[in-house]
PDB file of C-alpha atoms in Angstrom:
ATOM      1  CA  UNK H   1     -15.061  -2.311  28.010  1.00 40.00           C
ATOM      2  CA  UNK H   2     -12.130  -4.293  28.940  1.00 43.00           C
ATOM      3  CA  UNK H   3     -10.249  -5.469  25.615  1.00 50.00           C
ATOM      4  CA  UNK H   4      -8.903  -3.875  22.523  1.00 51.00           C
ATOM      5  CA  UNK H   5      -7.811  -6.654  19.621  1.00 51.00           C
ATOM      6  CA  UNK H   6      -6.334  -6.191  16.517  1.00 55.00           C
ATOM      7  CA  UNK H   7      -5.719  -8.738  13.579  1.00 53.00           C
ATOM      8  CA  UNK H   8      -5.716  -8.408  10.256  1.00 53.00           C
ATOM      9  CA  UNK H   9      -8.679  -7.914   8.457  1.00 47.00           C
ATOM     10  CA  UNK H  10      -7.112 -10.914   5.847  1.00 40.00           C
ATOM     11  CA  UNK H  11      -7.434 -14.230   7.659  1.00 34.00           C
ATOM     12  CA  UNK H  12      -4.847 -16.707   7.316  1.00 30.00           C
ATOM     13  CA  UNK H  13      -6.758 -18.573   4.790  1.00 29.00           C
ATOM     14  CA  UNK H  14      -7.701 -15.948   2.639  1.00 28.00           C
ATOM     15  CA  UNK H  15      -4.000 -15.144   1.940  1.00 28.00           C
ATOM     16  CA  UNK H  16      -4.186 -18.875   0.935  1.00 27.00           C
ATOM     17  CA  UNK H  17      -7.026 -19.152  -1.495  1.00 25.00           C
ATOM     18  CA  UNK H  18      -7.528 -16.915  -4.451  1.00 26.00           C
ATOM     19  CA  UNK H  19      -9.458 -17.445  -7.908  1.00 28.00           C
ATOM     20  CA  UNK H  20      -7.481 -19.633  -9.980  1.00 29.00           C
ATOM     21  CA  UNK H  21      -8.596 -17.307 -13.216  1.00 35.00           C
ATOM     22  CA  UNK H  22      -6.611 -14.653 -11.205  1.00 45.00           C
ATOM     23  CA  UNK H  23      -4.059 -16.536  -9.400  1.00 65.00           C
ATOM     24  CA  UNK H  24      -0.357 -15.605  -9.654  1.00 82.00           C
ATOM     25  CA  UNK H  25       2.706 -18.069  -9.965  1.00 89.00           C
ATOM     26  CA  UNK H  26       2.234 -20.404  -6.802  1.00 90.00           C
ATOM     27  CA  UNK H  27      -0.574 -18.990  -5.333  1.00 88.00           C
ATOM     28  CA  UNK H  28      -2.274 -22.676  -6.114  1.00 87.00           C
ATOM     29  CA  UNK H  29       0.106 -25.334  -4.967  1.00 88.00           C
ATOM     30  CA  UNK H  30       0.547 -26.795  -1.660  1.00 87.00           C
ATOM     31  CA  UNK H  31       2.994 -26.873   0.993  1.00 86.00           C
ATOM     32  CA  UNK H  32       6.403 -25.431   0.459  1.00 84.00           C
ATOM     33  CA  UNK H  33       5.602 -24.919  -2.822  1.00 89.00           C
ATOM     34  CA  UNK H  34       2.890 -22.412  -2.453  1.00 93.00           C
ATOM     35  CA  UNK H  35       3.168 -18.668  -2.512  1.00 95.00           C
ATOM     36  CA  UNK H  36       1.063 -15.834  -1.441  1.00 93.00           C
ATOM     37  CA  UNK H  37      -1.208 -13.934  -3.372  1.00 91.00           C
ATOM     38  CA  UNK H  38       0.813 -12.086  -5.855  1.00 93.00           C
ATOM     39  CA  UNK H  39       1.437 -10.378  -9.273  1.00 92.00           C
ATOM     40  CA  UNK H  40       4.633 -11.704  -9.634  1.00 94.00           C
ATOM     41  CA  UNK H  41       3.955 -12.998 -14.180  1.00 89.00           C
ATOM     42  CA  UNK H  42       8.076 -12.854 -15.113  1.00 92.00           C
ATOM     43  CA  UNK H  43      10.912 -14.619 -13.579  1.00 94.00           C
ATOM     44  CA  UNK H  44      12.881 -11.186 -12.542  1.00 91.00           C
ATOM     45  CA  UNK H  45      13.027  -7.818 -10.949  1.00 92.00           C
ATOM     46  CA  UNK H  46      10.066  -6.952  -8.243  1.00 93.00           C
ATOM     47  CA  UNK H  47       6.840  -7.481  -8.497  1.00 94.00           C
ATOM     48  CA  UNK H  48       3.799  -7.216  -5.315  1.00 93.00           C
ATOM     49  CA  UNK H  49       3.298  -9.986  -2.969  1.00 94.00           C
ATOM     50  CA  UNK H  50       0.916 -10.447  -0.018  1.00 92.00           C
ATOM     51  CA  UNK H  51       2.393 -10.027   3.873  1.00 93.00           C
ATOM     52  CA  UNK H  52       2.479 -12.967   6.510  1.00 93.00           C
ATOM     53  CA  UNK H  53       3.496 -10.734   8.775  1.00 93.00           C
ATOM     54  CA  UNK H  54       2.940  -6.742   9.969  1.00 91.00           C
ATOM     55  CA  UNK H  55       3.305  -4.703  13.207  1.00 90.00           C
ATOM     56  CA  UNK H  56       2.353  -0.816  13.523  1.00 88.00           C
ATOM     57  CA  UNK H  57       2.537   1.593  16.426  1.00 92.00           C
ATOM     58  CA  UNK H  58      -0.797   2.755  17.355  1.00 90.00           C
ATOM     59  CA  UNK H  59      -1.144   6.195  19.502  1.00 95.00           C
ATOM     60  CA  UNK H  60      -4.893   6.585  19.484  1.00 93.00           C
ATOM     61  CA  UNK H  61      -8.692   5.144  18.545  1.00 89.00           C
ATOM     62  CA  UNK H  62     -11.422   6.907  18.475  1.00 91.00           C
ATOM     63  CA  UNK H  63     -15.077   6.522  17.878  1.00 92.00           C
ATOM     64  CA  UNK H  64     -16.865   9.791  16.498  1.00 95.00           C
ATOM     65  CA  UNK H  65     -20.046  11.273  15.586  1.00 97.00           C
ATOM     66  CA  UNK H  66     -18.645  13.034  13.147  1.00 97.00           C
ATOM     67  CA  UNK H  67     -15.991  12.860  10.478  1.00 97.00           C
ATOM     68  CA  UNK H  68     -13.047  14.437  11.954  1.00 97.00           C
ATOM     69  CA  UNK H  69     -10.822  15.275   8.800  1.00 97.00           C
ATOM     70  CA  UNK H  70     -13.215  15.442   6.065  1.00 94.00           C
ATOM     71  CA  UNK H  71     -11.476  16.703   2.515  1.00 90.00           C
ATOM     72  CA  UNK H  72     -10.217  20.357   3.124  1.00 90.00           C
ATOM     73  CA  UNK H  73     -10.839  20.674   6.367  1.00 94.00           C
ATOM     74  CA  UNK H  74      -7.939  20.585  10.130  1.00 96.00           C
ATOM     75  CA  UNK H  75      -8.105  17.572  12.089  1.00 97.00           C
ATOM     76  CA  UNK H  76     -10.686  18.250  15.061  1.00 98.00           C
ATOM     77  CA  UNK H  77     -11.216  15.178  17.222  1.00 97.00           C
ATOM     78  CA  UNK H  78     -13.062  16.856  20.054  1.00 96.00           C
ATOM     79  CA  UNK H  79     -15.394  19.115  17.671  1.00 97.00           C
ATOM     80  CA  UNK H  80     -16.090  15.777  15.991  1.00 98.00           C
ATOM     81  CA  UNK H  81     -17.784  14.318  19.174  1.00 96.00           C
ATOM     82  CA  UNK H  82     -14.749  11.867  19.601  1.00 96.00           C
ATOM     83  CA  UNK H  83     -14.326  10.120  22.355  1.00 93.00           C
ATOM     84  CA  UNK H  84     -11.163   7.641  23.024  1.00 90.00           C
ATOM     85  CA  UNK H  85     -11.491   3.865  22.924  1.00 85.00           C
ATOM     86  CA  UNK H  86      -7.455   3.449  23.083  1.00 87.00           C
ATOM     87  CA  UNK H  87      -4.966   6.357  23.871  1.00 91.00           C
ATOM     88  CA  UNK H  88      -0.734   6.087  24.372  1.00 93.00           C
ATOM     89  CA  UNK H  89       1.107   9.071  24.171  1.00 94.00           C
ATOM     90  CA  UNK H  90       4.140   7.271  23.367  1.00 95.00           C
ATOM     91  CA  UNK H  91       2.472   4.804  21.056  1.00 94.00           C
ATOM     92  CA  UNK H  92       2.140   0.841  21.839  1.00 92.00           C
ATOM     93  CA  UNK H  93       3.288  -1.744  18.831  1.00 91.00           C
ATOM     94  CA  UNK H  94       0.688  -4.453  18.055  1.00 85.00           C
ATOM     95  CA  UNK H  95       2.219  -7.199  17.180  1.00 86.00           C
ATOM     96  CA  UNK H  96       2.454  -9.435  14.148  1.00 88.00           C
ATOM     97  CA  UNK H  97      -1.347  -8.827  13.562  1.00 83.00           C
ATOM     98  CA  UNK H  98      -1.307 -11.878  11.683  1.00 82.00           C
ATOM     99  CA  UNK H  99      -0.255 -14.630  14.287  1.00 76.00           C
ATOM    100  CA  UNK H 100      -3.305 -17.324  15.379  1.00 69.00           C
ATOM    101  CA  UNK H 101      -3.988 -14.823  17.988  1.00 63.00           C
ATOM    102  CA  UNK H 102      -3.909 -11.290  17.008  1.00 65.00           C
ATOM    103  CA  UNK H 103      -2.964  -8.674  19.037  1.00 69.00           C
ATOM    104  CA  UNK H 104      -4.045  -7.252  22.395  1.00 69.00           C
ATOM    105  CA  UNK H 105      -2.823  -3.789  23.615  1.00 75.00           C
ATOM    106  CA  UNK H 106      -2.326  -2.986  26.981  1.00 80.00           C
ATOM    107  CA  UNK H 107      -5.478  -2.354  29.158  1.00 76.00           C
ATOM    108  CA  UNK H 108      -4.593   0.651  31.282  1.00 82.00           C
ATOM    109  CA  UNK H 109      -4.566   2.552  27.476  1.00 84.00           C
ATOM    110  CA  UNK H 110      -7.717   1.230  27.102  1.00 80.00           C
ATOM    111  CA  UNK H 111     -10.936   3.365  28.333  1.00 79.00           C
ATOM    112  CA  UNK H 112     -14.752   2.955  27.938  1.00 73.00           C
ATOM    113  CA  UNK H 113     -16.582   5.126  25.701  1.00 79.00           C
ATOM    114  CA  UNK H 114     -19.902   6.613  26.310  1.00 82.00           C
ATOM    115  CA  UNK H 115     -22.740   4.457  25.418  1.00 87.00           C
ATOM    116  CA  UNK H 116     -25.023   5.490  22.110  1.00 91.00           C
ATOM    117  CA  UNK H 117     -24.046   5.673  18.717  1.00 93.00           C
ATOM    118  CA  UNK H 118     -21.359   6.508  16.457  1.00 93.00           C
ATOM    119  CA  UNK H 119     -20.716   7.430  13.040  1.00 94.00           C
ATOM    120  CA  UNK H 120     -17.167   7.324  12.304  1.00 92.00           C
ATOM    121  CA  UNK H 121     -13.898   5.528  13.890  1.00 88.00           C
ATOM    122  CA  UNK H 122     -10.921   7.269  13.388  1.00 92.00           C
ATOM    123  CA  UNK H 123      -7.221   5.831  14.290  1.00 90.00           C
ATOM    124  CA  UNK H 124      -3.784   7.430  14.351  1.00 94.00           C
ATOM    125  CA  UNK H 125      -0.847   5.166  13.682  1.00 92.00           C
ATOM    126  CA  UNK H 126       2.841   6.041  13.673  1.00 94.00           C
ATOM    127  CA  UNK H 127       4.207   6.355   9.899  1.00 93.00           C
ATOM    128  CA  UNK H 128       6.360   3.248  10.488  1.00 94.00           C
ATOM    129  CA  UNK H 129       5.278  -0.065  10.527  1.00 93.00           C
ATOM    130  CA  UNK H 130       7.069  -3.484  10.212  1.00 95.00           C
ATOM    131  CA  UNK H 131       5.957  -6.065   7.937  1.00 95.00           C
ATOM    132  CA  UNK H 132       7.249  -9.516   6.204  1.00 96.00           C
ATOM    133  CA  UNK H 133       6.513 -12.436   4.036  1.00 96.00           C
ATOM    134  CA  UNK H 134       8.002 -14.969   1.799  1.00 97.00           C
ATOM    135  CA  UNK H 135       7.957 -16.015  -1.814  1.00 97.00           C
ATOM    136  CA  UNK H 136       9.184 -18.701  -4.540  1.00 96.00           C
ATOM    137  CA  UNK H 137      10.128 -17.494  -7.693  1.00 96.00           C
ATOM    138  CA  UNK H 138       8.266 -19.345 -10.520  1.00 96.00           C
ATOM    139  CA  UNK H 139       8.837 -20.523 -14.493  1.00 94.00           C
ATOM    140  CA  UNK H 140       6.597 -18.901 -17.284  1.00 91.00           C
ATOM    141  CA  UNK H 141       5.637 -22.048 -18.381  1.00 91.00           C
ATOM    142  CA  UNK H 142       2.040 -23.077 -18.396  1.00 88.00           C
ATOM    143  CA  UNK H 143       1.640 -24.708 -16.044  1.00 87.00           C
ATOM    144  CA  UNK H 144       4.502 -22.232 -14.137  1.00 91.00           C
ATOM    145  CA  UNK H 145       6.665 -24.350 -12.082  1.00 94.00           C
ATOM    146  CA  UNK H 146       9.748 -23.059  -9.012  1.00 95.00           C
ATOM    147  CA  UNK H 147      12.956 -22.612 -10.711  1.00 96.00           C
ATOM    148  CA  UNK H 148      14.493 -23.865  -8.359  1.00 94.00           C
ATOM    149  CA  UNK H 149      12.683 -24.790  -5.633  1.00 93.00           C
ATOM    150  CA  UNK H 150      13.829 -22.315  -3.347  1.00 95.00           C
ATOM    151  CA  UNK H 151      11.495 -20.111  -0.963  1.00 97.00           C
ATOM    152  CA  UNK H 152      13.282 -16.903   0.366  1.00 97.00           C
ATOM    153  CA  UNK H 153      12.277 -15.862   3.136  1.00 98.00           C
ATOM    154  CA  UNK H 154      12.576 -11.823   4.538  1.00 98.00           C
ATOM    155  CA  UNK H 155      14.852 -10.454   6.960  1.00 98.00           C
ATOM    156  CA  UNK H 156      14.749  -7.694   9.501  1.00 98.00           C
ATOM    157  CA  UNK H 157      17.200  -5.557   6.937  1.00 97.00           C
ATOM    158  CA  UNK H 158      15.018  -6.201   3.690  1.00 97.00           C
ATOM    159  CA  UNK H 159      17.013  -8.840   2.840  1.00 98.00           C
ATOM    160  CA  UNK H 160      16.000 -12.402   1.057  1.00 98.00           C
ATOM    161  CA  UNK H 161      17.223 -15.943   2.345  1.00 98.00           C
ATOM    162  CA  UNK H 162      16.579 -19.303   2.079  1.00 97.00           C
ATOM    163  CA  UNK H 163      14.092 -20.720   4.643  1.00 96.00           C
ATOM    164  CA  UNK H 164      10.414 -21.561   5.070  1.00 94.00           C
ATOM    165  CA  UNK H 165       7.226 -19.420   5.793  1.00 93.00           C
ATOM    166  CA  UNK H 166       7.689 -19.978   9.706  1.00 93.00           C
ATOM    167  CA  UNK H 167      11.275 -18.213   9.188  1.00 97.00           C
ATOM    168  CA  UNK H 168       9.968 -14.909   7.703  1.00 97.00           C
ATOM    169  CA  UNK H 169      11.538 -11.814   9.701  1.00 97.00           C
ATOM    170  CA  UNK H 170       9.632  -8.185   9.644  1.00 97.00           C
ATOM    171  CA  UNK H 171      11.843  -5.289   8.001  1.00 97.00           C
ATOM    172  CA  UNK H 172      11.155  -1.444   8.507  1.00 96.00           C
ATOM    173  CA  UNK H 173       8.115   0.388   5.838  1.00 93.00           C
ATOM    174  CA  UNK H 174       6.830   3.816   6.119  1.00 92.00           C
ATOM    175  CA  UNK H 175       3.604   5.232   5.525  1.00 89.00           C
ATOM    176  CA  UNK H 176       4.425   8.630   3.899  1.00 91.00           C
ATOM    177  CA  UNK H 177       2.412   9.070   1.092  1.00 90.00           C
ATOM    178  CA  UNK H 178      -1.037   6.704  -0.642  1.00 88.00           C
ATOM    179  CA  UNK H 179       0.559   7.894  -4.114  1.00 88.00           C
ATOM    180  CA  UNK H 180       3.959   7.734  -4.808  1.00 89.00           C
ATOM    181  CA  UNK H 181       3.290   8.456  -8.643  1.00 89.00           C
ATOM    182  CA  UNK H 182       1.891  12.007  -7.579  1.00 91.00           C
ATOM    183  CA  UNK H 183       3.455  14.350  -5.729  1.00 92.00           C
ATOM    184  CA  UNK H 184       2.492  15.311  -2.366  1.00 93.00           C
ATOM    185  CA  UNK H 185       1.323  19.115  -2.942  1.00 93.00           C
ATOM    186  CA  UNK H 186      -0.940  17.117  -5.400  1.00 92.00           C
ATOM    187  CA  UNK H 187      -3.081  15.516  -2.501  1.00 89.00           C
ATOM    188  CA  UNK H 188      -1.077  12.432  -1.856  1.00 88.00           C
ATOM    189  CA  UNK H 189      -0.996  12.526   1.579  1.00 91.00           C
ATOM    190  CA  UNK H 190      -4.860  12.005   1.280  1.00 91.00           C
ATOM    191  CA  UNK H 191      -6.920   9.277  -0.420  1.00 87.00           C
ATOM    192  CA  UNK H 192     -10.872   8.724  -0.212  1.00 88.00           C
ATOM    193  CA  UNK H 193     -11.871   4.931  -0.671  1.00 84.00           C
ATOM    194  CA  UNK H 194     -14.955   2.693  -0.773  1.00 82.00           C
ATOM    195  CA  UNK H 195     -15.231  -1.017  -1.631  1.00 73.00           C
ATOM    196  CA  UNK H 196     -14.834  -0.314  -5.528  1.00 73.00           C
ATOM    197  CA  UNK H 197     -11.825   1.839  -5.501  1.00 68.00           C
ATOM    198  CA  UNK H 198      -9.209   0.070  -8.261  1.00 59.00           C
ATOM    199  CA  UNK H 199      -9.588  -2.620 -10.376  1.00 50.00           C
ATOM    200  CA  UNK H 200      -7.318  -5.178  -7.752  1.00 57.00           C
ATOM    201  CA  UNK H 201     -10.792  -6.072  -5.386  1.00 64.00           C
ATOM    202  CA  UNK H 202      -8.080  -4.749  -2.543  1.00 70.00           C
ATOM    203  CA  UNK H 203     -11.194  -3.052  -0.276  1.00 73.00           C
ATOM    204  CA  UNK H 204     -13.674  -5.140  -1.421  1.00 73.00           C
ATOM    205  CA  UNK H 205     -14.402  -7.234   1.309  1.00 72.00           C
ATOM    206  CA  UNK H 206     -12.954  -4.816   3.845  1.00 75.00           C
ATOM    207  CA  UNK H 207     -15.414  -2.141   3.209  1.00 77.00           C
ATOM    208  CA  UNK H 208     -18.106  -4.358   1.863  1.00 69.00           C
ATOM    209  CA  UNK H 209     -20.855  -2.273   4.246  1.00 73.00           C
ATOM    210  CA  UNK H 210     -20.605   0.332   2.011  1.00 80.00           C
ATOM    211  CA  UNK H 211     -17.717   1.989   4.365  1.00 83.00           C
ATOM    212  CA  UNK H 212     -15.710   4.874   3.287  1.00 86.00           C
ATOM    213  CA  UNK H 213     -11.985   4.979   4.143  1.00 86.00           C
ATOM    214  CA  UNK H 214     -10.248   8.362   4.891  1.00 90.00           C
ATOM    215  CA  UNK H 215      -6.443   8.094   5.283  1.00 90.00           C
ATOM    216  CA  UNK H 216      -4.615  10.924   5.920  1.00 94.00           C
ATOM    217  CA  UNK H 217      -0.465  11.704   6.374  1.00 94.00           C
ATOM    218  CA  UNK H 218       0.089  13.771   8.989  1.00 97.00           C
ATOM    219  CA  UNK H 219       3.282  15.761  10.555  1.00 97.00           C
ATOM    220  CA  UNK H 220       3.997  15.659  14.174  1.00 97.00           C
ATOM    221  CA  UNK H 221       1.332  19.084  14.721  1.00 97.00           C
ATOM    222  CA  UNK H 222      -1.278  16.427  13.463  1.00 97.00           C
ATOM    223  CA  UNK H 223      -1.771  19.281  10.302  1.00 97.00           C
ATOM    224  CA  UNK H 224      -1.506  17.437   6.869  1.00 96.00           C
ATOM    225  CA  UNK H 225       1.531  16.360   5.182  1.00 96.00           C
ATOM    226  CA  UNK H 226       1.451  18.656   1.651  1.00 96.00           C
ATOM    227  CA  UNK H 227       5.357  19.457   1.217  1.00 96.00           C
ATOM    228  CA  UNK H 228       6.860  17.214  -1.466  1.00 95.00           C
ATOM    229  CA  UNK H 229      10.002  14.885  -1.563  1.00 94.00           C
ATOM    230  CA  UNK H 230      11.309  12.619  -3.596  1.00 93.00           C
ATOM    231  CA  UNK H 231      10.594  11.963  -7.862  1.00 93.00           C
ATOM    232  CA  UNK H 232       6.707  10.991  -9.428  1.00 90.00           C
ATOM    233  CA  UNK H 233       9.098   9.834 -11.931  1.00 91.00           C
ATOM    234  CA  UNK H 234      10.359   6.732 -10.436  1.00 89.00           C
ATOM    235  CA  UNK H 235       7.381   6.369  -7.935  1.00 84.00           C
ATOM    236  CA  UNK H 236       9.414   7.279  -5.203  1.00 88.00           C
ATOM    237  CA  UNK H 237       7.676  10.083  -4.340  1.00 91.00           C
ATOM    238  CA  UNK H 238       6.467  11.134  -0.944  1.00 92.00           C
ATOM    239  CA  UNK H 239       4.954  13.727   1.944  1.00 94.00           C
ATOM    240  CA  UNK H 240       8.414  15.642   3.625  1.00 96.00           C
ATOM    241  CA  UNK H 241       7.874  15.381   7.279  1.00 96.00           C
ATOM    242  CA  UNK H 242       5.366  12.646   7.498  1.00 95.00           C
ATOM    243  CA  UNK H 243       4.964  11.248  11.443  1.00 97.00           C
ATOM    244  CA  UNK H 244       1.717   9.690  11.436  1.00 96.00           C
ATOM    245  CA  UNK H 245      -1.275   8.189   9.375  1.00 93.00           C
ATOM    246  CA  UNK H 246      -5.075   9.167  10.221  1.00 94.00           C
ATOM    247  CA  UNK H 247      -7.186   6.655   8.990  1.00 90.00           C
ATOM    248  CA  UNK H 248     -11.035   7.694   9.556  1.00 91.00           C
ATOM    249  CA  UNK H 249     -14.104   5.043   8.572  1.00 87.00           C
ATOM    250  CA  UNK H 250     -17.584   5.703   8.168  1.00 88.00           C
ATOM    251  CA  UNK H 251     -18.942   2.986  10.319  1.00 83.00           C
ATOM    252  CA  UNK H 252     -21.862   2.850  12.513  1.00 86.00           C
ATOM    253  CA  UNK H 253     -20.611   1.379  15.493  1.00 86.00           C
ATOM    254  CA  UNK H 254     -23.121   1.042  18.465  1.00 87.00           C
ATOM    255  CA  UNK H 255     -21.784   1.103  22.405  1.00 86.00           C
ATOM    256  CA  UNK H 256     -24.405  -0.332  24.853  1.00 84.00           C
ATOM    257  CA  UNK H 257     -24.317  -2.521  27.865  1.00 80.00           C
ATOM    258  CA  UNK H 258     -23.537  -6.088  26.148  1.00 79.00           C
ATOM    259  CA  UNK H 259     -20.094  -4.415  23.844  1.00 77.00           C
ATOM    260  CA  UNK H 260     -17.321  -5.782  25.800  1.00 72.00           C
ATOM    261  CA  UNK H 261     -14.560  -4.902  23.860  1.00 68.00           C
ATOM    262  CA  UNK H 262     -13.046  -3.310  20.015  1.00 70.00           C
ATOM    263  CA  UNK H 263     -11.819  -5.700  17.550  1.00 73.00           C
ATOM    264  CA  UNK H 264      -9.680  -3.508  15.187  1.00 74.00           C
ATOM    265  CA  UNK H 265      -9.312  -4.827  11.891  1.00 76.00           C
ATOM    266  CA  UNK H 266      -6.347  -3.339   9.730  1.00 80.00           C
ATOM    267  CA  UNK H 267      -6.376  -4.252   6.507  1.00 79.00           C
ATOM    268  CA  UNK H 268      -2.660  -4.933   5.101  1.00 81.00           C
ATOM    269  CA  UNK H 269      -3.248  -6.305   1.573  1.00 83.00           C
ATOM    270  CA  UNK H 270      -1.115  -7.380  -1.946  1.00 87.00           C
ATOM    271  CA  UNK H 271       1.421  -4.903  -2.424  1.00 88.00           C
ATOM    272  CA  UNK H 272       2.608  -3.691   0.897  1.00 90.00           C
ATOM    273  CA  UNK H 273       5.691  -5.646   0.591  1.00 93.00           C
ATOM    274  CA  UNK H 274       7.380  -6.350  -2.981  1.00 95.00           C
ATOM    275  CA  UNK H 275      10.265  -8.995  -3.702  1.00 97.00           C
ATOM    276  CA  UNK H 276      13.217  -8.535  -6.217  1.00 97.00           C
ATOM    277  CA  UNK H 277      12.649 -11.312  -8.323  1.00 97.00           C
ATOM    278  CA  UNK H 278      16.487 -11.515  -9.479  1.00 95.00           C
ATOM    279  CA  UNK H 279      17.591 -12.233 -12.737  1.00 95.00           C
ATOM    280  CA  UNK H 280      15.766 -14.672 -13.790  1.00 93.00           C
ATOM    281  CA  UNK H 281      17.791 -17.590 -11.960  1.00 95.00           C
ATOM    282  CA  UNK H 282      15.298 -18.129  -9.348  1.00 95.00           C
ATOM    283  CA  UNK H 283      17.601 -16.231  -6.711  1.00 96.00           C
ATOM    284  CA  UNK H 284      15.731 -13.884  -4.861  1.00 97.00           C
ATOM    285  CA  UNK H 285      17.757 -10.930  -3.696  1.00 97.00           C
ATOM    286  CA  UNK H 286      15.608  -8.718  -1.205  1.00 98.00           C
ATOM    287  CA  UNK H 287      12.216  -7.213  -0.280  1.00 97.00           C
ATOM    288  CA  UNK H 288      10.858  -4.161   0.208  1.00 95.00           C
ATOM    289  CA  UNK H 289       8.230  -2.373   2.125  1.00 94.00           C
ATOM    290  CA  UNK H 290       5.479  -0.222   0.452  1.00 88.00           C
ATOM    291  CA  UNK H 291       3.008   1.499   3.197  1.00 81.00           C
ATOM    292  CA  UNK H 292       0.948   3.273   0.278  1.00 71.00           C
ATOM    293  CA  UNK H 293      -1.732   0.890   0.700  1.00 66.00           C
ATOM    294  CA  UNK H 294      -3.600   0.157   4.284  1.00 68.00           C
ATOM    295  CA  UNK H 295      -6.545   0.632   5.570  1.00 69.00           C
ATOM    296  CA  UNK H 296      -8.691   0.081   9.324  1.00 67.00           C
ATOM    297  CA  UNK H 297     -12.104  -0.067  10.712  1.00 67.00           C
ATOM    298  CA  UNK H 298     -13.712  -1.431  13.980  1.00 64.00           C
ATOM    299  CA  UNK H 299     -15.825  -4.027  14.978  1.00 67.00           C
ATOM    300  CA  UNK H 300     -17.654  -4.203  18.620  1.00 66.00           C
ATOM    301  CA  UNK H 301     -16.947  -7.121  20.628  1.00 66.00           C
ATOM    302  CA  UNK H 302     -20.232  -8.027  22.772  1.00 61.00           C
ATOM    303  CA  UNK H 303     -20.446 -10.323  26.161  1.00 50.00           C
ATOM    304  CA  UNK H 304     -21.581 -13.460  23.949  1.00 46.00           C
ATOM    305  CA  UNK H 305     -18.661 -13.200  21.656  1.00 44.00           C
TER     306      UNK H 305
END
């Protein structure tokens, strides 16, 4: 095994084409005009949009034969027959997973698992990531047209300018918590999800095997995140001392003779980065970063791929 690629599990067109019936404003126009898939229905304050662009640091991917953080219990890699596709002690950044391309991590991080089979892949991520986009605020009318036919555009500080979708910069998030409405003693810092989880079709496709995602916050020990910071009042919420995320999925991934390579997919969907509408004038004023929702899973790459 030679290669290790990550893009996001999202391809460029599906952050393109959604179902009119639940389209937001500009999700359906063309060109300059059109926006990504959002839930952006009034003309102010923020509202969820999808990302054109994200980078994480990755540290470590593993394929197991056994879940190796289920519910209740202390992360145990090598007890969980793990064994490392893609290791860096001082982590390795992707990337913008998004670009035609992907990403390819360095090759002497990269070793080759024993042949047979395997139940689970499990990845640990740094609690920072990067991540950007860009987005036209629309009228209510029906149909909704721009305001004023302005796209803003993100910048590395979270801020929101005038440009085009090629000018998009990637600002600082943090993956600290999957629930900022709950507090963190309250099991926010870990989340079980399959292909039906919420009513937004988010992991639908993703885990449309039947997967199970396990995420997981984690402190710099690797023991779970549980201490709590910030208000469930104002969703702000989140796990005190937070370093890294654990994500774990249940799929059956097969090493043999012909797998040449891991394709990781990391899903970073609707909602990961939000955009203050403004006041209603059609004047963006800056975007934020919201690393509550992400998951990943891995595909084999064989010799006649």
């Amino acid at each position: 095994m030679k290669n290790l690629f990550l893009s996001s599990a999202l391809s460029i067109a599906s952050l393109v084409i959604a179902p009119s019936v639940f389209a937001g404003p500009g999700e359906n126009a063309t060109g300059n005009l059109k926006n990504t898939p959002n839930d952006c229905n009034t003309t102010q304050d923020d509202c969820p949009i999808t990302p054109t662009k994200f980078s994480a640091k990755i540290y470590q991917v593993a394929l197991c034969t056994s879940h190796p953080m289920p519910a209740g219990s202390a992360l145990d890699l090598p007890g969980s027959g793990c064994v490392d596709v893609y290791k860096s002690d001082i982590g390795e950044e992707t990337g913008d997973i998004f670009s035609d391309t992907g990403a390819t991590l360095s090759a002497a991080n990269i070793t080759v698992p024993t042949a047979g089979n395997y139940t689970h892949v499990a990845a640990i991520f740094d609690k920072d990531f990067k991540v950007g986009s860009h987005h036209m605020v629309y009228n209510l009318n029906n149909p909704a047209t721009p305001i004023n036919d302005k796209r803003y555009v993100s910048t590395a500080s979270g801020g929101a300018v005038e440009g085009t979708a090629s000018d998009v910069e990637m600002m600082t998030g943090t993956f600290n918590t999957f629930m900022p409405q709950i507090a963190c003693s309250n099991d926010a810092g870990t989340v079980e999800r399959v292909a039906t989880t919420g009513n937004s079709g988010t992991y639908t496709n993703f885990l449309a095997g039947g997967e199970t995602f396990s995420g997981r916050i984690l402190k710099s020990d690797y023991t779970l995140a549980t201490q709590d910071a910030g208000n469930i009042n104002n969703n702000s919420a989140y796990c005190l001392g937070a370093q890294y995320l654990l994500s774990v999925v249940d799929k059956a991934t097969t090493i043999d003779t012909s797998t040449t390579g891991i394709h990781i997919k990391i899903l970073a969907p609707k909602g990961l980065i939000r955009i203050n509408q403004g006041t209603g004038n059609g004047i963006a004023t800056g975007f934020t970063a919201h690393g509550e929702s992400m998951a990943v899973k891995v595909v084999p790459i064989s010799a006649s791929e």
